C-alpha atoms as an extended CHARMM CRD file, in Angstrom:
* protein
*
       145  EXT
         1         1  MET       CA              0.0000000000        0.0000000000        0.0000000000  PROA      1               0.0000000000
         2         2  ALA       CA              1.0840000000        3.5670000000       -0.6240000000  PROA      2               0.0000000000
         3         3  THR       CA              1.5290000000        6.2940000000        1.9690000000  PROA      3               0.0000000000
         4         4  HSD       CA              0.8040000000        9.9320000000        1.1350000000  PROA      4               0.0000000000
         5         5  ILE       CA              2.3330000000       12.6340000000        3.3240000000  PROA      5               0.0000000000
         6         6  ALA       CA              1.2360000000       16.2140000000        3.9220000000  PROA      6               0.0000000000
         7         7  LYS       CA              3.4230000000       18.3480000000        6.1780000000  PROA      7               0.0000000000
         8         8  ILE       CA              1.6670000000       21.0190000000        8.2330000000  PROA      8               0.0000000000
         9         9  ARG       CA              3.7950000000       23.9220000000        9.5250000000  PROA      9               0.0000000000
        10        10  TRP       CA              2.5410000000       26.6300000000       11.9230000000  PROA      10              0.0000000000
        11        11  HSD       CA              4.4500000000       29.1820000000       14.0140000000  PROA      11              0.0000000000
        12        12  GLN       CA              3.1800000000       31.6070000000       16.6070000000  PROA      12              0.0000000000
        13        13  GLN       CA              2.6470000000       35.1290000000       15.3110000000  PROA      13              0.0000000000
        14        14  GLY       CA              1.4160000000       37.6830000000       17.8150000000  PROA      14              0.0000000000
        15        15  ASP       CA             -0.5290000000       36.7540000000       20.9220000000  PROA      15              0.0000000000
        16        16  PHE       CA             -1.5060000000       33.1780000000       21.5450000000  PROA      16              0.0000000000
        17        17  ASN       CA             -4.4460000000       32.8330000000       23.8980000000  PROA      17              0.0000000000
        18        18  HSD       CA             -7.8660000000       31.2380000000       24.2200000000  PROA      18              0.0000000000
        19        19  GLN       CA             -9.5920000000       34.1990000000       22.5430000000  PROA      19              0.0000000000
        20        20  SER       CA             -7.4330000000       34.4820000000       19.4760000000  PROA      20              0.0000000000
        21        21  PHE       CA             -4.3920000000       33.1370000000       17.6920000000  PROA      21              0.0000000000
        22        22  GLU       CA             -2.9520000000       33.3130000000       14.1830000000  PROA      22              0.0000000000
        23        23  ARG       CA             -4.4100000000       30.6050000000       11.9740000000  PROA      23              0.0000000000
        24        24  ARG       CA             -2.0310000000       31.0150000000        9.0190000000  PROA      24              0.0000000000
        25        25  HSD       CA              0.0150000000       27.9400000000        8.2670000000  PROA      25              0.0000000000
        26        26  GLU       CA              1.4890000000       26.0250000000        5.3520000000  PROA      26              0.0000000000
        27        27  VAL       CA              0.7430000000       22.6440000000        3.8800000000  PROA      27              0.0000000000
        28        28  ALA       CA              3.7280000000       21.1220000000        2.0840000000  PROA      28              0.0000000000
        29        29  PHE       CA              3.2990000000       18.0900000000       -0.1170000000  PROA      29              0.0000000000
        30        30  GLN       CA              6.6960000000       17.6340000000       -1.7280000000  PROA      30              0.0000000000
        31        31  GLU       CA              9.7170000000       19.7480000000       -2.5470000000  PROA      31              0.0000000000
        32        32  GLY       CA              8.5020000000       23.0930000000       -3.8820000000  PROA      32              0.0000000000
        33        33  VAL       CA              4.7620000000       22.3480000000       -3.4840000000  PROA      33              0.0000000000
        34        34  VAL       CA              3.4900000000       24.4570000000       -0.6040000000  PROA      34              0.0000000000
        35        35  LEU       CA             -0.0180000000       25.8400000000       -0.1020000000  PROA      35              0.0000000000
        36        36  PRO       CA             -0.8950000000       28.7200000000        2.1960000000  PROA      36              0.0000000000
        37        37  ALA       CA             -3.6790000000       27.6750000000        4.5670000000  PROA      37              0.0000000000
        38        38  GLY       CA             -5.6900000000       29.0300000000        7.4390000000  PROA      38              0.0000000000
        39        39  GLY       CA             -8.9210000000       28.7400000000        9.3580000000  PROA      39              0.0000000000
        40        40  ALA       CA            -12.4240000000       29.0060000000        7.9400000000  PROA      40              0.0000000000
        41        41  GLY       CA            -13.2930000000       32.2630000000        6.2140000000  PROA      41              0.0000000000
        42        42  ASN       CA             -9.7280000000       33.5300000000        5.8320000000  PROA      42              0.0000000000
        43        43  ASP       CA             -8.5570000000       35.6660000000        2.9320000000  PROA      43              0.0000000000
        44        44  PHE       CA             -5.0250000000       34.2980000000        2.5610000000  PROA      44              0.0000000000
        45        45  GLY       CA             -5.2110000000       30.5630000000        1.9350000000  PROA      45              0.0000000000
        46        46  ALA       CA             -7.2670000000       27.4100000000        1.8240000000  PROA      46              0.0000000000
        47        47  ASP       CA             -9.1640000000       26.3050000000        4.9040000000  PROA      47              0.0000000000
        48        48  PRO       CA             -9.4470000000       22.6030000000        5.8650000000  PROA      48              0.0000000000
        49        49  GLU       CA            -12.9750000000       22.3230000000        4.4910000000  PROA      49              0.0000000000
        50        50  GLN       CA            -11.8680000000       23.6960000000        1.1180000000  PROA      50              0.0000000000
        51        51  LEU       CA             -8.9470000000       21.2750000000        1.0990000000  PROA      51              0.0000000000
        52        52  LEU       CA            -11.3380000000       18.3720000000        1.7500000000  PROA      52              0.0000000000
        53        53  ALA       CA            -13.5960000000       19.4930000000       -1.1240000000  PROA      53              0.0000000000
        54        54  ALA       CA            -10.5400000000       19.9150000000       -3.3670000000  PROA      54              0.0000000000
        55        55  SER       CA             -9.2410000000       16.4800000000       -2.4020000000  PROA      55              0.0000000000
        56        56  MET       CA            -12.5750000000       14.8630000000       -3.2370000000  PROA      56              0.0000000000
        57        57  ALA       CA            -12.8830000000       16.7530000000       -6.5390000000  PROA      57              0.0000000000
        58        58  SER       CA             -9.3190000000       15.9770000000       -7.5710000000  PROA      58              0.0000000000
        59        59  CYS       CA             -9.7010000000       12.2650000000       -6.8040000000  PROA      59              0.0000000000
        60        60  HSD       CA            -13.0140000000       12.1230000000       -8.6650000000  PROA      60              0.0000000000
        61        61  MET       CA            -11.4810000000       13.9090000000      -11.6560000000  PROA      61              0.0000000000
        62        62  GLN       CA             -8.4220000000       11.6360000000      -11.7840000000  PROA      62              0.0000000000
        63        63  THR       CA            -10.6720000000        8.5840000000      -11.6810000000  PROA      63              0.0000000000
        64        64  PHE       CA            -12.9750000000       10.0430000000      -14.3500000000  PROA      64              0.0000000000
        65        65  LEU       CA            -10.0250000000       10.8650000000      -16.6420000000  PROA      65              0.0000000000
        66        66  SER       CA             -8.6730000000        7.3420000000      -16.2080000000  PROA      66              0.0000000000
        67        67  LEU       CA            -12.0390000000        5.8780000000      -17.2120000000  PROA      67              0.0000000000
        68        68  ALA       CA            -12.2510000000        8.2280000000      -20.2040000000  PROA      68              0.0000000000
        69        69  ALA       CA             -8.7660000000        7.2450000000      -21.3420000000  PROA      69              0.0000000000
        70        70  LYS       CA             -9.6510000000        3.5400000000      -21.0720000000  PROA      70              0.0000000000
        71        71  LYS       CA            -12.7140000000        4.2050000000      -23.2510000000  PROA      71              0.0000000000
        72        72  ARG       CA            -10.4610000000        5.9600000000      -25.7930000000  PROA      72              0.0000000000
        73        73  LEU       CA            -12.3740000000        9.2250000000      -25.3010000000  PROA      73              0.0000000000
        74        74  GLN       CA            -10.6330000000       12.5590000000      -25.8120000000  PROA      74              0.0000000000
        75        75  VAL       CA            -11.1240000000       14.9080000000      -22.8680000000  PROA      75              0.0000000000
        76        76  LEU       CA            -10.2720000000       18.4940000000      -23.7920000000  PROA      76              0.0000000000
        77        77  SER       CA            -10.9940000000       20.0600000000      -20.4060000000  PROA      77              0.0000000000
        78        78  TYR       CA            -12.3950000000       19.2470000000      -16.9930000000  PROA      78              0.0000000000
        79        79  SER       CA            -13.3860000000       21.7940000000      -14.3560000000  PROA      79              0.0000000000
        80        80  ASP       CA            -15.1930000000       21.5900000000      -11.0560000000  PROA      80              0.0000000000
        81        81  ASP       CA            -16.3960000000       24.0830000000       -8.4540000000  PROA      81              0.0000000000
        82        82  ALA       CA            -16.5160000000       21.7390000000       -5.4740000000  PROA      82              0.0000000000
        83        83  GLU       CA            -18.3160000000       22.6710000000       -2.2630000000  PROA      83              0.0000000000
        84        84  ALA       CA            -17.9910000000       21.3390000000        1.2850000000  PROA      84              0.0000000000
        85        85  VAL       CA            -21.2610000000       21.9220000000        3.1630000000  PROA      85              0.0000000000
        86        86  LEU       CA            -21.0830000000       22.1060000000        6.9510000000  PROA      86              0.0000000000
        87        87  GLY       CA            -23.8110000000       20.8580000000        9.2260000000  PROA      87              0.0000000000
        88        88  GLN       CA            -24.3600000000       20.2550000000       12.9070000000  PROA      88              0.0000000000
        89        89  ARG       CA            -24.9570000000       16.7790000000       14.2670000000  PROA      89              0.0000000000
        90        90  ASP       CA            -27.4850000000       15.8880000000       16.9630000000  PROA      90              0.0000000000
        91        91  ASP       CA            -24.6520000000       15.8840000000       19.5180000000  PROA      91              0.0000000000
        92        92  GLY       CA            -23.8880000000       19.5410000000       18.6610000000  PROA      92              0.0000000000
        93        93  LYS       CA            -20.6150000000       18.8590000000       16.8360000000  PROA      93              0.0000000000
        94        94  PHE       CA            -20.0380000000       20.3680000000       13.4110000000  PROA      94              0.0000000000
        95        95  TRP       CA            -19.0020000000       18.2560000000       10.4440000000  PROA      95              0.0000000000
        96        96  VAL       CA            -18.7880000000       18.2950000000        6.6630000000  PROA      96              0.0000000000
        97        97  GLU       CA            -22.1290000000       16.6400000000        5.9690000000  PROA      97              0.0000000000
        98        98  LYS       CA            -22.0000000000       16.8740000000        2.2020000000  PROA      98              0.0000000000
        99        99  ILE       CA            -19.5240000000       17.4970000000       -0.5840000000  PROA      99              0.0000000000
       100       100  ILE       CA            -21.0090000000       18.7100000000       -3.8360000000  PROA      100             0.0000000000
       101       101  LEU       CA            -19.0500000000       18.2520000000       -7.0450000000  PROA      101             0.0000000000
       102       102  ASN       CA            -19.9960000000       20.2920000000      -10.0930000000  PROA      102             0.0000000000
       103       103  PRO       CA            -17.9090000000       18.7410000000      -12.8740000000  PROA      103             0.0000000000
       104       104  GLN       CA            -17.9830000000       20.1490000000      -16.3590000000  PROA      104             0.0000000000
       105       105  VAL       CA            -16.2340000000       18.0690000000      -19.0000000000  PROA      105             0.0000000000
       106       106  GLU       CA            -15.5150000000       18.9820000000      -22.6100000000  PROA      106             0.0000000000
       107       107  PHE       CA            -14.8810000000       16.1450000000      -25.0400000000  PROA      107             0.0000000000
       108       108  GLY       CA            -13.3470000000       16.2940000000      -28.5090000000  PROA      108             0.0000000000
       109       109  GLY       CA            -12.5310000000       13.9140000000      -31.3000000000  PROA      109             0.0000000000
       110       110  ASP       CA            -14.7510000000       11.5120000000      -33.1810000000  PROA      110             0.0000000000
       111       111  LYS       CA            -16.1870000000        9.7000000000      -30.1540000000  PROA      111             0.0000000000
       112       112  ILE       CA            -18.3470000000       12.0330000000      -28.0320000000  PROA      112             0.0000000000
       113       113  PRO       CA            -20.1710000000       10.2390000000      -25.1920000000  PROA      113             0.0000000000
       114       114  ASP       CA            -23.8790000000       10.8360000000      -24.6320000000  PROA      114             0.0000000000
       115       115  ALA       CA            -25.3440000000       12.1320000000      -21.3480000000  PROA      115             0.0000000000
       116       116  ASP       CA            -26.1330000000        8.6280000000      -20.0500000000  PROA      116             0.0000000000
       117       117  THR       CA            -22.5610000000        7.4630000000      -20.6420000000  PROA      117             0.0000000000
       118       118  ILE       CA            -21.1660000000       10.5430000000      -18.9020000000  PROA      118             0.0000000000
       119       119  GLN       CA            -23.5040000000        9.9840000000      -15.9380000000  PROA      119             0.0000000000
       120       120  ALA       CA            -22.3990000000        6.3470000000      -15.6870000000  PROA      120             0.0000000000
       121       121  MET       CA            -18.7500000000        7.4040000000      -15.8320000000  PROA      121             0.0000000000
       122       122  HSD       CA            -19.2760000000        9.8470000000      -12.9490000000  PROA      122             0.0000000000
       123       123  GLU       CA            -21.0600000000        7.1610000000      -10.9180000000  PROA      123             0.0000000000
       124       124  LYS       CA            -18.2120000000        4.7130000000      -11.5090000000  PROA      124             0.0000000000
       125       125  SER       CA            -15.6800000000        7.4480000000      -10.6960000000  PROA      125             0.0000000000
       126       126  HSD       CA            -17.3930000000        8.0030000000       -7.3600000000  PROA      126             0.0000000000
       127       127  GLN       CA            -17.4210000000        4.2750000000       -6.5970000000  PROA      127             0.0000000000
       128       128  HSD       CA            -13.6820000000        3.9620000000       -7.3010000000  PROA      128             0.0000000000
       129       129  CYS       CA            -12.4220000000        7.2550000000       -5.8350000000  PROA      129             0.0000000000
       130       130  PHE       CA            -10.1690000000        6.5360000000       -2.8320000000  PROA      130             0.0000000000
       131       131  ILE       CA            -11.2140000000        9.7320000000       -1.0630000000  PROA      131             0.0000000000
       132       132  ALA       CA            -14.9470000000        9.1200000000       -1.5880000000  PROA      132             0.0000000000
       133       133  ASN       CA            -14.4660000000        5.6610000000       -0.1040000000  PROA      133             0.0000000000
       134       134  SER       CA            -12.7360000000        7.2070000000        2.9300000000  PROA      134             0.0000000000
       135       135  VAL       CA            -15.1890000000        9.8190000000        4.2200000000  PROA      135             0.0000000000
       136       136  ALA       CA            -18.5860000000        9.7050000000        5.9310000000  PROA      136             0.0000000000
       137       137  ALA       CA            -19.9590000000       12.8390000000        4.2630000000  PROA      137             0.0000000000
       138       138  ALA       CA            -22.5250000000       12.4000000000        1.5260000000  PROA      138             0.0000000000
       139       139  MET       CA            -21.2620000000       13.2230000000       -1.9340000000  PROA      139             0.0000000000
       140       140  VAL       CA            -23.4150000000       14.7240000000       -4.6550000000  PROA      140             0.0000000000
       141       141  VAL       CA            -22.2950000000       15.0070000000       -8.2870000000  PROA      141             0.0000000000
       142       142  GLU       CA            -24.1520000000       17.7050000000      -10.2080000000  PROA      142             0.0000000000
       143       143  ILE       CA            -22.8990000000       17.4490000000      -13.7840000000  PROA      143             0.0000000000
       144       144  LYS       CA            -22.6350000000       20.7770000000      -15.6010000000  PROA      144             0.0000000000
       145       145  GLY       CA            -22.9890000000       21.2900000000      -19.3250000000  PROA      145             0.0000000000
Protein backbone atom coordinates (compact mmCIF):
# COMPACT_ATOMS: atom_id res chain seq x y z
CA UNK A 1 0.00 0.00 0.00
CA UNK A 2 1.08 3.57 -0.62
CA UNK A 3 1.53 6.29 1.97
CA UNK A 4 0.80 9.93 1.14
CA UNK A 5 2.33 12.63 3.32
CA UNK A 6 1.24 16.21 3.92
CA UNK A 7 3.42 18.35 6.18
CA UNK A 8 1.67 21.02 8.23
CA UNK A 9 3.79 23.92 9.53
CA UNK A 10 2.54 26.63 11.92
CA UNK A 11 4.45 29.18 14.01
CA UNK A 12 3.18 31.61 16.61
CA UNK A 13 2.65 35.13 15.31
CA UNK A 14 1.42 37.68 17.81
CA UNK A 15 -0.53 36.75 20.92
CA UNK A 16 -1.51 33.18 21.55
CA UNK A 17 -4.45 32.83 23.90
CA UNK A 18 -7.87 31.24 24.22
CA UNK A 19 -9.59 34.20 22.54
CA UNK A 20 -7.43 34.48 19.48
CA UNK A 21 -4.39 33.14 17.69
CA UNK A 22 -2.95 33.31 14.18
CA UNK A 23 -4.41 30.61 11.97
CA UNK A 24 -2.03 31.01 9.02
CA UNK A 25 0.02 27.94 8.27
CA UNK A 26 1.49 26.02 5.35
CA UNK A 27 0.74 22.64 3.88
CA UNK A 28 3.73 21.12 2.08
CA UNK A 29 3.30 18.09 -0.12
CA UNK A 30 6.70 17.63 -1.73
CA UNK A 31 9.72 19.75 -2.55
CA UNK A 32 8.50 23.09 -3.88
CA UNK A 33 4.76 22.35 -3.48
CA UNK A 34 3.49 24.46 -0.60
CA UNK A 35 -0.02 25.84 -0.10
CA UNK A 36 -0.89 28.72 2.20
CA UNK A 37 -3.68 27.67 4.57
CA UNK A 38 -5.69 29.03 7.44
CA UNK A 39 -8.92 28.74 9.36
CA UNK A 40 -12.42 29.01 7.94
CA UNK A 41 -13.29 32.26 6.21
CA UNK A 42 -9.73 33.53 5.83
CA UNK A 43 -8.56 35.67 2.93
CA UNK A 44 -5.02 34.30 2.56
CA UNK A 45 -5.21 30.56 1.93
CA UNK A 46 -7.27 27.41 1.82
CA UNK A 47 -9.16 26.30 4.90
CA UNK A 48 -9.45 22.60 5.86
CA UNK A 49 -12.97 22.32 4.49
CA UNK A 50 -11.87 23.70 1.12
CA UNK A 51 -8.95 21.28 1.10
CA UNK A 52 -11.34 18.37 1.75
CA UNK A 53 -13.60 19.49 -1.12
CA UNK A 54 -10.54 19.92 -3.37
CA UNK A 55 -9.24 16.48 -2.40
CA UNK A 56 -12.57 14.86 -3.24
CA UNK A 57 -12.88 16.75 -6.54
CA UNK A 58 -9.32 15.98 -7.57
CA UNK A 59 -9.70 12.26 -6.80
CA UNK A 60 -13.01 12.12 -8.66
CA UNK A 61 -11.48 13.91 -11.66
CA UNK A 62 -8.42 11.64 -11.78
CA UNK A 63 -10.67 8.58 -11.68
CA UNK A 64 -12.97 10.04 -14.35
CA UNK A 65 -10.02 10.86 -16.64
CA UNK A 66 -8.67 7.34 -16.21
CA UNK A 67 -12.04 5.88 -17.21
CA UNK A 68 -12.25 8.23 -20.20
CA UNK A 69 -8.77 7.25 -21.34
CA UNK A 70 -9.65 3.54 -21.07
CA UNK A 71 -12.71 4.21 -23.25
CA UNK A 72 -10.46 5.96 -25.79
CA UNK A 73 -12.37 9.22 -25.30
CA UNK A 74 -10.63 12.56 -25.81
CA UNK A 75 -11.12 14.91 -22.87
CA UNK A 76 -10.27 18.49 -23.79
CA UNK A 77 -10.99 20.06 -20.41
CA UNK A 78 -12.39 19.25 -16.99
CA UNK A 79 -13.39 21.79 -14.36
CA UNK A 80 -15.19 21.59 -11.06
CA UNK A 81 -16.40 24.08 -8.45
CA UNK A 82 -16.52 21.74 -5.47
CA UNK A 83 -18.32 22.67 -2.26
CA UNK A 84 -17.99 21.34 1.29
CA UNK A 85 -21.26 21.92 3.16
CA UNK A 86 -21.08 22.11 6.95
CA UNK A 87 -23.81 20.86 9.23
CA UNK A 88 -24.36 20.26 12.91
CA UNK A 89 -24.96 16.78 14.27
CA UNK A 90 -27.49 15.89 16.96
CA UNK A 91 -24.65 15.88 19.52
CA UNK A 92 -23.89 19.54 18.66
CA UNK A 93 -20.62 18.86 16.84
CA UNK A 94 -20.04 20.37 13.41
CA UNK A 95 -19.00 18.26 10.44
CA UNK A 96 -18.79 18.29 6.66
CA UNK A 97 -22.13 16.64 5.97
CA UNK A 98 -22.00 16.87 2.20
CA UNK A 99 -19.52 17.50 -0.58
CA UNK A 100 -21.01 18.71 -3.84
CA UNK A 101 -19.05 18.25 -7.04
CA UNK A 102 -20.00 20.29 -10.09
CA UNK A 103 -17.91 18.74 -12.87
CA UNK A 104 -17.98 20.15 -16.36
CA UNK A 105 -16.23 18.07 -19.00
CA UNK A 106 -15.51 18.98 -22.61
CA UNK A 107 -14.88 16.15 -25.04
CA UNK A 108 -13.35 16.29 -28.51
CA UNK A 109 -12.53 13.91 -31.30
CA UNK A 110 -14.75 11.51 -33.18
CA UNK A 111 -16.19 9.70 -30.15
CA UNK A 112 -18.35 12.03 -28.03
CA UNK A 113 -20.17 10.24 -25.19
CA UNK A 114 -23.88 10.84 -24.63
CA UNK A 115 -25.34 12.13 -21.35
CA UNK A 116 -26.13 8.63 -20.05
CA UNK A 117 -22.56 7.46 -20.64
CA UNK A 118 -21.17 10.54 -18.90
CA UNK A 119 -23.50 9.98 -15.94
CA UNK A 120 -22.40 6.35 -15.69
CA UNK A 121 -18.75 7.40 -15.83
CA UNK A 122 -19.28 9.85 -12.95
CA UNK A 123 -21.06 7.16 -10.92
CA UNK A 124 -18.21 4.71 -11.51
CA UNK A 125 -15.68 7.45 -10.70
CA UNK A 126 -17.39 8.00 -7.36
CA UNK A 127 -17.42 4.28 -6.60
CA UNK A 128 -13.68 3.96 -7.30
CA UNK A 129 -12.42 7.25 -5.84
CA UNK A 130 -10.17 6.54 -2.83
CA UNK A 131 -11.21 9.73 -1.06
CA UNK A 132 -14.95 9.12 -1.59
CA UNK A 133 -14.47 5.66 -0.10
CA UNK A 134 -12.74 7.21 2.93
CA UNK A 135 -15.19 9.82 4.22
CA UNK A 136 -18.59 9.71 5.93
CA UNK A 137 -19.96 12.84 4.26
CA UNK A 138 -22.53 12.40 1.53
CA UNK A 139 -21.26 13.22 -1.93
CA UNK A 140 -23.41 14.72 -4.65
CA UNK A 141 -22.30 15.01 -8.29
CA UNK A 142 -24.15 17.70 -10.21
CA UNK A 143 -22.90 17.45 -13.78
CA UNK A 144 -22.64 20.78 -15.60
CA UNK A 145 -22.99 21.29 -19.33
